Short mmCIF file of C-alpha atoms in Angstrom, two decimals:
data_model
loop_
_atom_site.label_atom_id
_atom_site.label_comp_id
_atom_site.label_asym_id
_atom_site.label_seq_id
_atom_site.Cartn_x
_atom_site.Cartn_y
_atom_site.Cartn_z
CA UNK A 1 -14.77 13.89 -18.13
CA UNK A 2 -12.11 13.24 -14.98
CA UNK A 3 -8.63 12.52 -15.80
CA UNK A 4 -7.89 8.63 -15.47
CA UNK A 5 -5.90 7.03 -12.40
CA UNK A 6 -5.45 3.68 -13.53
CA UNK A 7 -4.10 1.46 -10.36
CA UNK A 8 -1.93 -1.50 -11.26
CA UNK A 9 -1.06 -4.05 -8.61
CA UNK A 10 0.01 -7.53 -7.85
CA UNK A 11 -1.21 -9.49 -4.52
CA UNK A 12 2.23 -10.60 -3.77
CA UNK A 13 3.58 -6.86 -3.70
CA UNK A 14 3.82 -4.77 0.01
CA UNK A 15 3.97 -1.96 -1.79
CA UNK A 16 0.82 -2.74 -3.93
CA UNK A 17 -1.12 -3.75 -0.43
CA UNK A 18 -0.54 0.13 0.63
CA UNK A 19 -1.44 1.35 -2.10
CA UNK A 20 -4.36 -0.48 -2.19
CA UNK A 21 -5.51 0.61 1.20
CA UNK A 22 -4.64 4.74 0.08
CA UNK A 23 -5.95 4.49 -3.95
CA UNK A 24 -9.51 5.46 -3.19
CA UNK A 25 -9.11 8.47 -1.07
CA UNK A 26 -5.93 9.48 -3.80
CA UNK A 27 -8.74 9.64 -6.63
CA UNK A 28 -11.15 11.30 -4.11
CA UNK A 29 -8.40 13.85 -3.32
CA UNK A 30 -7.77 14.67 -6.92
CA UNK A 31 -10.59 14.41 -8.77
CA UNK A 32 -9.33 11.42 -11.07
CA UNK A 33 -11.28 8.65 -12.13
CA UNK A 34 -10.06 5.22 -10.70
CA UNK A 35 -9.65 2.18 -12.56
CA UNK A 36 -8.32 -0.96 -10.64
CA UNK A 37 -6.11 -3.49 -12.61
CA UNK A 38 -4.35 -6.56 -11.17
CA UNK A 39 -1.43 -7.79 -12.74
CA UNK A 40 1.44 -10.61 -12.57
CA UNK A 41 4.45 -9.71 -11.91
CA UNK A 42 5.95 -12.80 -12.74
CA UNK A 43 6.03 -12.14 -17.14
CA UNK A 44 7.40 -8.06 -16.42
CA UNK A 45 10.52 -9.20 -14.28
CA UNK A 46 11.00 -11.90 -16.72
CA UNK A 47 11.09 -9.35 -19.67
CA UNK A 48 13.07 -7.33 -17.17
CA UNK A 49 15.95 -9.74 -16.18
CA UNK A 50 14.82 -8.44 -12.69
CA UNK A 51 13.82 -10.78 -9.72
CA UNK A 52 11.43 -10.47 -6.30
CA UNK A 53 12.74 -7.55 -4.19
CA UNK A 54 13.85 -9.67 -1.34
CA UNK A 55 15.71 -11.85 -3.43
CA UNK A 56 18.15 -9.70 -4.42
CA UNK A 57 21.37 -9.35 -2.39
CA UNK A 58 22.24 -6.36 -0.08
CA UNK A 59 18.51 -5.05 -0.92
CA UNK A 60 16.75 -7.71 0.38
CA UNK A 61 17.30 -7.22 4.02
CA UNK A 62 16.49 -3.72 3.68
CA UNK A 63 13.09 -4.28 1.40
CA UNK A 64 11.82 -6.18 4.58
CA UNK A 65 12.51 -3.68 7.48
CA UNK A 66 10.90 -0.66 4.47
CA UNK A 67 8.12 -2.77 4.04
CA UNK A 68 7.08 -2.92 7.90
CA UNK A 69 8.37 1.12 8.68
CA UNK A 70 6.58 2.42 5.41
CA UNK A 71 3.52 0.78 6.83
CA UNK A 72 3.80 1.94 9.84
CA UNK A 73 4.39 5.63 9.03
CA UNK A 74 1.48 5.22 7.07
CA UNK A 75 -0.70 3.69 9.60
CA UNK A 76 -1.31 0.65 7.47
CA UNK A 77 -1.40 -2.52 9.40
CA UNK A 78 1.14 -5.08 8.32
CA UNK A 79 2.72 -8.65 9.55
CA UNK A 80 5.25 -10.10 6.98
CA UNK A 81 3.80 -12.95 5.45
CA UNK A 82 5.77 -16.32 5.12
CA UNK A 83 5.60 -17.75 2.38
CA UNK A 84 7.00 -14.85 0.83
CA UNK A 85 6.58 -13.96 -2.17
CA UNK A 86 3.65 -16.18 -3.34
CA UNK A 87 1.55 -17.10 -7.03
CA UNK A 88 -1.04 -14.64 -6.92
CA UNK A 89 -3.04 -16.25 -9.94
CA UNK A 90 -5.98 -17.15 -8.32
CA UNK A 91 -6.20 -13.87 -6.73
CA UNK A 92 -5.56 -11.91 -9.71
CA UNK A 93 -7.99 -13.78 -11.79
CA UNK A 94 -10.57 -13.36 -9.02
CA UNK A 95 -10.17 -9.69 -9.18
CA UNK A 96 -9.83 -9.62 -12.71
CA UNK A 97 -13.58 -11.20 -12.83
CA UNK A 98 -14.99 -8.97 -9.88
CA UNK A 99 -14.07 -6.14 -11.77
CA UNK A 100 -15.31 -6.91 -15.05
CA UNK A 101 -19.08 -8.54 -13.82
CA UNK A 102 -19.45 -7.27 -10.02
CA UNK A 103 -17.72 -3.46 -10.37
CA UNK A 104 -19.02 -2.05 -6.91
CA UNK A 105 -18.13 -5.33 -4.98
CA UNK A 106 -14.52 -5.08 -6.95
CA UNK A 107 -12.48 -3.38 -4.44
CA UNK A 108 -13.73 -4.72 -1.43
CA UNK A 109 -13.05 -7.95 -2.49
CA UNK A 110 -9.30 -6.67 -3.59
CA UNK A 111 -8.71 -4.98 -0.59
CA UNK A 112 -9.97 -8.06 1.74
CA UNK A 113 -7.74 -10.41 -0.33
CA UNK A 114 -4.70 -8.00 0.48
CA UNK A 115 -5.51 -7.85 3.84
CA UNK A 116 -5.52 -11.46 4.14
CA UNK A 117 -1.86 -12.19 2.81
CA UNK A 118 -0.33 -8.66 4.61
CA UNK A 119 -2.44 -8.35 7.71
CA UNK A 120 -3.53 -11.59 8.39
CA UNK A 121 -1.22 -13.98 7.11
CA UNK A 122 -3.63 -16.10 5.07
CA UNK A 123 -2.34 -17.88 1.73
CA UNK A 124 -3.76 -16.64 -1.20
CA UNK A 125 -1.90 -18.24 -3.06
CA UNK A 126 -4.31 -20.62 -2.43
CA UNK A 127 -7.97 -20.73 -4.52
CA UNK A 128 -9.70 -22.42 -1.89
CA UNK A 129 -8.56 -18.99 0.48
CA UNK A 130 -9.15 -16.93 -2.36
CA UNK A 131 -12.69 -18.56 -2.84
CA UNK A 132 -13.59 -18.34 0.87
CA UNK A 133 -12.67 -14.59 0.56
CA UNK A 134 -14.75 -14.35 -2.45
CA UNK A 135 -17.69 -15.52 -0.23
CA UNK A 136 -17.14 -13.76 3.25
CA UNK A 137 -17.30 -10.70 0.57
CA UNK A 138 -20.91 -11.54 0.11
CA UNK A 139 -20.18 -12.78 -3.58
CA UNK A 140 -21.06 -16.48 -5.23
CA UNK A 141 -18.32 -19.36 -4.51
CA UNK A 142 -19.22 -21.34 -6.90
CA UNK A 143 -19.70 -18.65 -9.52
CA UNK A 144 -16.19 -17.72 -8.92
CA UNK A 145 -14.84 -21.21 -8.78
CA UNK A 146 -16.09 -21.35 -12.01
CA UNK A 147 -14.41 -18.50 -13.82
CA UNK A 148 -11.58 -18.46 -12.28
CA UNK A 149 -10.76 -22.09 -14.16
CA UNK A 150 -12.34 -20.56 -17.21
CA UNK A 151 -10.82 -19.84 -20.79
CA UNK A 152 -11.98 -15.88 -20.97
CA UNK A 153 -10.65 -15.01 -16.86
CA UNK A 154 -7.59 -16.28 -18.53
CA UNK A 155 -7.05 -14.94 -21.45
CA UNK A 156 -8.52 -11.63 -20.15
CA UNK A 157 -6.22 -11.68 -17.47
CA UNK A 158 -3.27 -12.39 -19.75
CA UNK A 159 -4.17 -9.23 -21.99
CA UNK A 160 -4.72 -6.91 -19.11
CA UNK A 161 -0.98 -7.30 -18.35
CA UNK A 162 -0.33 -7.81 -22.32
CA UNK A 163 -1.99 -4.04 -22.30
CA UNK A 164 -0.12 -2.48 -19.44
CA UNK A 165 3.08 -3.58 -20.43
CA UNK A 166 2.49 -2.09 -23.87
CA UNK A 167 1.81 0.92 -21.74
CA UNK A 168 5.08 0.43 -19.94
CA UNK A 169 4.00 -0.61 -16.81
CA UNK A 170 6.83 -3.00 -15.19
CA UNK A 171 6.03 -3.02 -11.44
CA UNK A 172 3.17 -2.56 -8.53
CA UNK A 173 2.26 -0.52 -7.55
CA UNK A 174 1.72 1.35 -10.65
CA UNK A 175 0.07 4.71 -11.47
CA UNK A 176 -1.09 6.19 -14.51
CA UNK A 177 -2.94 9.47 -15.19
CA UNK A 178 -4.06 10.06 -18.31
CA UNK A 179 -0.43 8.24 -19.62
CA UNK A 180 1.71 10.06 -17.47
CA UNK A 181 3.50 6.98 -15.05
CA UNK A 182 4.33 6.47 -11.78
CA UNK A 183 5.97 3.56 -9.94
CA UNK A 184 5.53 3.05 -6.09
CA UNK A 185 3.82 3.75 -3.17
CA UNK A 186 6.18 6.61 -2.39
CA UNK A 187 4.81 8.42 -5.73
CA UNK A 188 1.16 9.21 -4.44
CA UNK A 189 2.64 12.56 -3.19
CA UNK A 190 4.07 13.03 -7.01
CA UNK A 191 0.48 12.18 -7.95
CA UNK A 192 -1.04 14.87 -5.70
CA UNK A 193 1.38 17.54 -6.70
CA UNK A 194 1.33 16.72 -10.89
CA UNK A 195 -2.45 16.83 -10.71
CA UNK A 196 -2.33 19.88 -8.42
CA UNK A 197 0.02 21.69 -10.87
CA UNK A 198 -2.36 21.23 -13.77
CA UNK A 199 -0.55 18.16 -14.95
CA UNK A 200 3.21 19.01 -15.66
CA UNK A 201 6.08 19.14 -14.19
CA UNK B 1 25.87 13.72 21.52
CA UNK B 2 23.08 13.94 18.26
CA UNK B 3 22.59 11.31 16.59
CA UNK B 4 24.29 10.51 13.11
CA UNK B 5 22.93 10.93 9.65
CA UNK B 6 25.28 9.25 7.77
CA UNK B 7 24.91 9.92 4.15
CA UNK B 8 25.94 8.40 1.18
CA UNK B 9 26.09 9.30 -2.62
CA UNK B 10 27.77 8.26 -5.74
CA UNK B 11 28.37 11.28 -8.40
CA UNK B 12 26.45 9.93 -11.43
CA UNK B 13 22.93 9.12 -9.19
CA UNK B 14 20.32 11.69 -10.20
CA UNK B 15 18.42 11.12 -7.05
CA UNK B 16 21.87 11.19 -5.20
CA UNK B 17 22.08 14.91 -6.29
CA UNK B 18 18.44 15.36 -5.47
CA UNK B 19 19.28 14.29 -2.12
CA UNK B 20 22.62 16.38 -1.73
CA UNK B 21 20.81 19.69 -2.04
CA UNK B 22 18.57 18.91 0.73
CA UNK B 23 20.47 17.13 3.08
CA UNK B 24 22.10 19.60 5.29
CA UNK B 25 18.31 21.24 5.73
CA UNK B 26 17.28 17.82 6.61
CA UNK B 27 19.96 17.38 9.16
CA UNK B 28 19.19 21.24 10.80
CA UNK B 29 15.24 20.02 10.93
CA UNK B 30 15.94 16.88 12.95
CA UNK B 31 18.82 17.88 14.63
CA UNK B 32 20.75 15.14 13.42
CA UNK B 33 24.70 15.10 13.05
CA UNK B 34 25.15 14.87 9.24
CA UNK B 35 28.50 13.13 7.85
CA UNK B 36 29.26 13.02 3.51
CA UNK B 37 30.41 9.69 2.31
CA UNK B 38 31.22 9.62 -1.54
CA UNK B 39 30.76 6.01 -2.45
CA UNK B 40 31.05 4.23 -6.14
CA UNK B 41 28.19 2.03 -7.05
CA UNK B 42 29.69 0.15 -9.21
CA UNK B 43 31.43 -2.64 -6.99
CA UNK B 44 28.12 -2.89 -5.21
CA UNK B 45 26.28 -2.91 -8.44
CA UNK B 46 28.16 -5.88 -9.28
CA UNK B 47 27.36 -7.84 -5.34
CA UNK B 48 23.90 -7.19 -6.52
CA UNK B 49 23.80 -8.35 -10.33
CA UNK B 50 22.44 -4.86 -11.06
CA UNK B 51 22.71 -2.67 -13.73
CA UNK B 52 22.19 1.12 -13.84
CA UNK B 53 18.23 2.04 -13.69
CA UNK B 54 18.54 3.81 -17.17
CA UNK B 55 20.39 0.06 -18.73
CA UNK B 56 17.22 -1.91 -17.75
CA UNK B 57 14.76 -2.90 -19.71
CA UNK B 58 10.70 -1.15 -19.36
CA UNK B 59 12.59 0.52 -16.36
CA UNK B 60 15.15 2.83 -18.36
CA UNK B 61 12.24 5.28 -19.51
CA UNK B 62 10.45 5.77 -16.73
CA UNK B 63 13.82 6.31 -15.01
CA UNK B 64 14.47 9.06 -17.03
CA UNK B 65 10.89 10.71 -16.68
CA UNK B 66 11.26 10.10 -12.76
CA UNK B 67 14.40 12.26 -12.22
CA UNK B 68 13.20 14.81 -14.39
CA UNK B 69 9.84 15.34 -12.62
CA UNK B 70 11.33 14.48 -9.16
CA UNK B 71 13.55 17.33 -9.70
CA UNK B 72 11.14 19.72 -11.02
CA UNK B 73 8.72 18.75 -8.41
CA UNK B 74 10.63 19.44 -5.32
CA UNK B 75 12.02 23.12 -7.34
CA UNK B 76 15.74 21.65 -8.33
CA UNK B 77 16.87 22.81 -11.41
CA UNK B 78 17.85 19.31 -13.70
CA UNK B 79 18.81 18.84 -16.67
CA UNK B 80 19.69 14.98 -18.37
CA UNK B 81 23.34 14.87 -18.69
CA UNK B 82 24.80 13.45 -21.61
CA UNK B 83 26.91 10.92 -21.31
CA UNK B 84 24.66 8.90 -18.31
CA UNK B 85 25.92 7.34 -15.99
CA UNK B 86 29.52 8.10 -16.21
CA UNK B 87 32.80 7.02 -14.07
CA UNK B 88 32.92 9.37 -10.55
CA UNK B 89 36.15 7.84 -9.35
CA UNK B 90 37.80 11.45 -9.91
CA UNK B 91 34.83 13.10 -8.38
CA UNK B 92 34.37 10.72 -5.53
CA UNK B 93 38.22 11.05 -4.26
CA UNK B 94 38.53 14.86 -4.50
CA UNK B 95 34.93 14.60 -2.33
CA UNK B 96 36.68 12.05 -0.07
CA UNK B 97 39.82 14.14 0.63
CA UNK B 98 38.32 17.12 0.97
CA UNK B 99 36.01 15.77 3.54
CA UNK B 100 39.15 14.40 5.74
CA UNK B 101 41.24 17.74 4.87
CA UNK B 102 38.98 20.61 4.01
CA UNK B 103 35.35 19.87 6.25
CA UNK B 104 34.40 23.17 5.60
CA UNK B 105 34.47 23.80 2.21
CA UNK B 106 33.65 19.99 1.33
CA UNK B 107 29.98 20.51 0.82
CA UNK B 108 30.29 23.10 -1.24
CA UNK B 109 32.15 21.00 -2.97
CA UNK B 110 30.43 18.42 -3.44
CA UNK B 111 27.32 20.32 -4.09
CA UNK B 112 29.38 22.34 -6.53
CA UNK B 113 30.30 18.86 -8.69
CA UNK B 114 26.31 17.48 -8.59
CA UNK B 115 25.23 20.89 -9.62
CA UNK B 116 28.01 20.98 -12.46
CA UNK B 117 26.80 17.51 -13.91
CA UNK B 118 23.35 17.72 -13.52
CA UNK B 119 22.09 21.27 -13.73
CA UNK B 120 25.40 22.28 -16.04
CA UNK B 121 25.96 19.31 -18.20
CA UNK B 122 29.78 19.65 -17.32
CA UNK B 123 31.81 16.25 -17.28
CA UNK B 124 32.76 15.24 -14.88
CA UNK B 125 33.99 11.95 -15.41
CA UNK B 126 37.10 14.19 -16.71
CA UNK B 127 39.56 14.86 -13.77
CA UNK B 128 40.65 18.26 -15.11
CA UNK B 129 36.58 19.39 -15.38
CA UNK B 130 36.82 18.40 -11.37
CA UNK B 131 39.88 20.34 -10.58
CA UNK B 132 38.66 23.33 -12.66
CA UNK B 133 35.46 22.97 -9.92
CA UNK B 134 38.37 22.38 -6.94
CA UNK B 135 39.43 25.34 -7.82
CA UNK B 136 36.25 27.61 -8.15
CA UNK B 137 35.23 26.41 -4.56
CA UNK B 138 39.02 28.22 -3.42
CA UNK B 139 40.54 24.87 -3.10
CA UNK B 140 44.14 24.04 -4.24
CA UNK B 141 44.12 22.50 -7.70
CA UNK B 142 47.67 21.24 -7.38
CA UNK B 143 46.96 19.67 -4.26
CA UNK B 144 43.93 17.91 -5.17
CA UNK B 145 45.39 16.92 -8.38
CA UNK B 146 48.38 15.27 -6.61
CA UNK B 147 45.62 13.78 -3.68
CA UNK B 148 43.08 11.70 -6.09
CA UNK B 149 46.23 10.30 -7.94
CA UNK B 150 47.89 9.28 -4.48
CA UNK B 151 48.00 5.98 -2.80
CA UNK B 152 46.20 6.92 0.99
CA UNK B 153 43.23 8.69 -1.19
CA UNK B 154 42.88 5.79 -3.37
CA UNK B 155 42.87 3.51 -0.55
CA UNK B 156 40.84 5.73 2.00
CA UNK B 157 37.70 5.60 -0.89
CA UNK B 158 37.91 2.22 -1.42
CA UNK B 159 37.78 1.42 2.45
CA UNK B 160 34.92 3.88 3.06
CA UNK B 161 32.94 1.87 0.31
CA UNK B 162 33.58 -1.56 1.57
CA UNK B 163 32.68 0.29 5.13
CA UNK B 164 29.36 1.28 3.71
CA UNK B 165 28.93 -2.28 2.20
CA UNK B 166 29.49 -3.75 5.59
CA UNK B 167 26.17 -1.21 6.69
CA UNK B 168 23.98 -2.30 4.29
CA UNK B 169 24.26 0.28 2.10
CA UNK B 170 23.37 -1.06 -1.63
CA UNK B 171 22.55 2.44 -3.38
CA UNK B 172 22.85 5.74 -3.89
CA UNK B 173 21.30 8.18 -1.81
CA UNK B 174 21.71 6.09 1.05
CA UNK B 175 21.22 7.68 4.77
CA UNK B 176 21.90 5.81 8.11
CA UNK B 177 19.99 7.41 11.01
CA UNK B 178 22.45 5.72 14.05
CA UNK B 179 22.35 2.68 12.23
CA UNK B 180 18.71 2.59 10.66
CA UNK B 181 18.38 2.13 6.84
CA UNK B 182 16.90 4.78 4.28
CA UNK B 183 17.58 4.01 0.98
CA UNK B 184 16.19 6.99 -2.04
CA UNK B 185 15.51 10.85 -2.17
CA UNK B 186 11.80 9.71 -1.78
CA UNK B 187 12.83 8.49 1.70
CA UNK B 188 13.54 11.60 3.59
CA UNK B 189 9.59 12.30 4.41
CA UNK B 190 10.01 8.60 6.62
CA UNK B 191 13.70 10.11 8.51
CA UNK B 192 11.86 13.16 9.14
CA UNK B 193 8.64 10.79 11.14
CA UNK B 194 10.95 8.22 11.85
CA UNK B 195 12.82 11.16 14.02
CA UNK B 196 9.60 12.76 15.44
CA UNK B 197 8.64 9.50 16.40
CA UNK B 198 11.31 9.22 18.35
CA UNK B 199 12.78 6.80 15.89
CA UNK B 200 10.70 3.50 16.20
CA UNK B 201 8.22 3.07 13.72
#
């Protein structure tokens, strides 16, 4: 059985929209078996005492000018969204359900919703976006509309990042194979090189 | 004239050290003009309302996994100092006045004081440990131990960090390419495309 790559993200995170756009050919490249996971942000930095990236003094101007270079080196296309960063609940709970009931239309749908907010400036933040995503991916509106209001995309949602915190996960994206961690973008080359090493360091 | 690679580093940053025993192979690949800056993170720590990565919550662990494999995966020998972080203000002033008085030996010397903290486990946060190293480089320890007491080296480090504040420069390793922003060890892949690309990105 293939070594896990469990991929955590949030919608509102640059770095988790890069990721998102390199994750499949990372667990084609090493063999691992991917397992996509969206997450809030909002209850880590809150356990963290941290805030949004951009918020922050002195690193905020530079966050925005390494969000648009990294993508660019990486060939990813990117336009800084305004509103900036935005409540991703919607999206994550659409995800959430996608994965759990429609597995192989899971990532496109993550992917297009990403692309939306980073490429194309669209706010997710709203459902109605999120819901007209849902459909242009060939999925059911009013399926979605459904459990995205509903008790269990909730709750389920709210363990997922229960779980990954308990498996000390604290920002997107995040990496885990097998339980070893790894936090950014930047670390998919640490990925390659651990799993090409046999898995040590 | 080459462009500049201005680089910046505060004594107790693991990924500072990284960073410091690459640099001046970085500089020879992109033909950049490399200049040391010794900086102190705490006063910009404290513009931020930051904390050292090892005092925050969720974060502290991983940070402490991160350096270890960072190291190991790019063949530096590290090994977790104990105490972490500690005061550099010693360190940083026999770096700066040896960079203004001794340019050639100063990157051995500063090399010499990473390598002694984080591959050694010597401390130095204790100015004798970093005249002891003064000396091993073939440096004057009298000299340098009447320099980091003296007024114009106190003054000179203090003015090259609120210099480096005035750039933008928030952590530690910090490299300006002219005056373009890299901020972390896992940065130097983007100088080195950033350069080839003739840098735009």
């Amino acid at each position: 059985m293939a070594a896990t790559l469990d991929f955590y993200f949030e919608f509102s995170s640059p770095y988790g929209y890069m990721a998102a756009t390199q994750i499949e050919k990372l667990a084609e490249e090493t063999g691992l078996a991917l397992r996509w996971h969206p997450i809030l942000l909002g209850p880590m930095f809150k356990a963290m005492g941290s805030a949004p990236l951009t918020q922050i003094p002195l690193k905020g101007d530079y966050a925005l000018r390494d969000f648009k270079r990294s993508a660019s080196l990486a060939g990813i296309p990117y336009s800084q969204p305004e509103p900036f960063p935005i409540a991703t609940v919607a999206a994550a709970r659409a995800a959430y359900y996608a994965i759990q009931n429609h597995g192989a239309k899971a990532p496109g749908l993550i992917k297009a919703l990403y692309h939306a907010y980073f490429a194309d400036g669209r706010a997710i933040n709203d459902a109605g976006v999120v819901l007209d995503i849902v459909a242009q991916q060939g999925l059911d509106r009013a399926e979605f509309e459904s459990a995205i209001a509903s008790d269990p995309v909730k709750e389920g949602l709210k363990k997922e990042i229960e779980d990954a915190m308990a498996r000390g996960v604290f920002g997107s994206p995040f990496m885990l194979v097998g339980d070893e961690p790894f936090w950014g973008f930047d670390r998919f080359d640490h990925i390659r090189k651990w799993v090409a090493a046999g898995q040590k360091a």
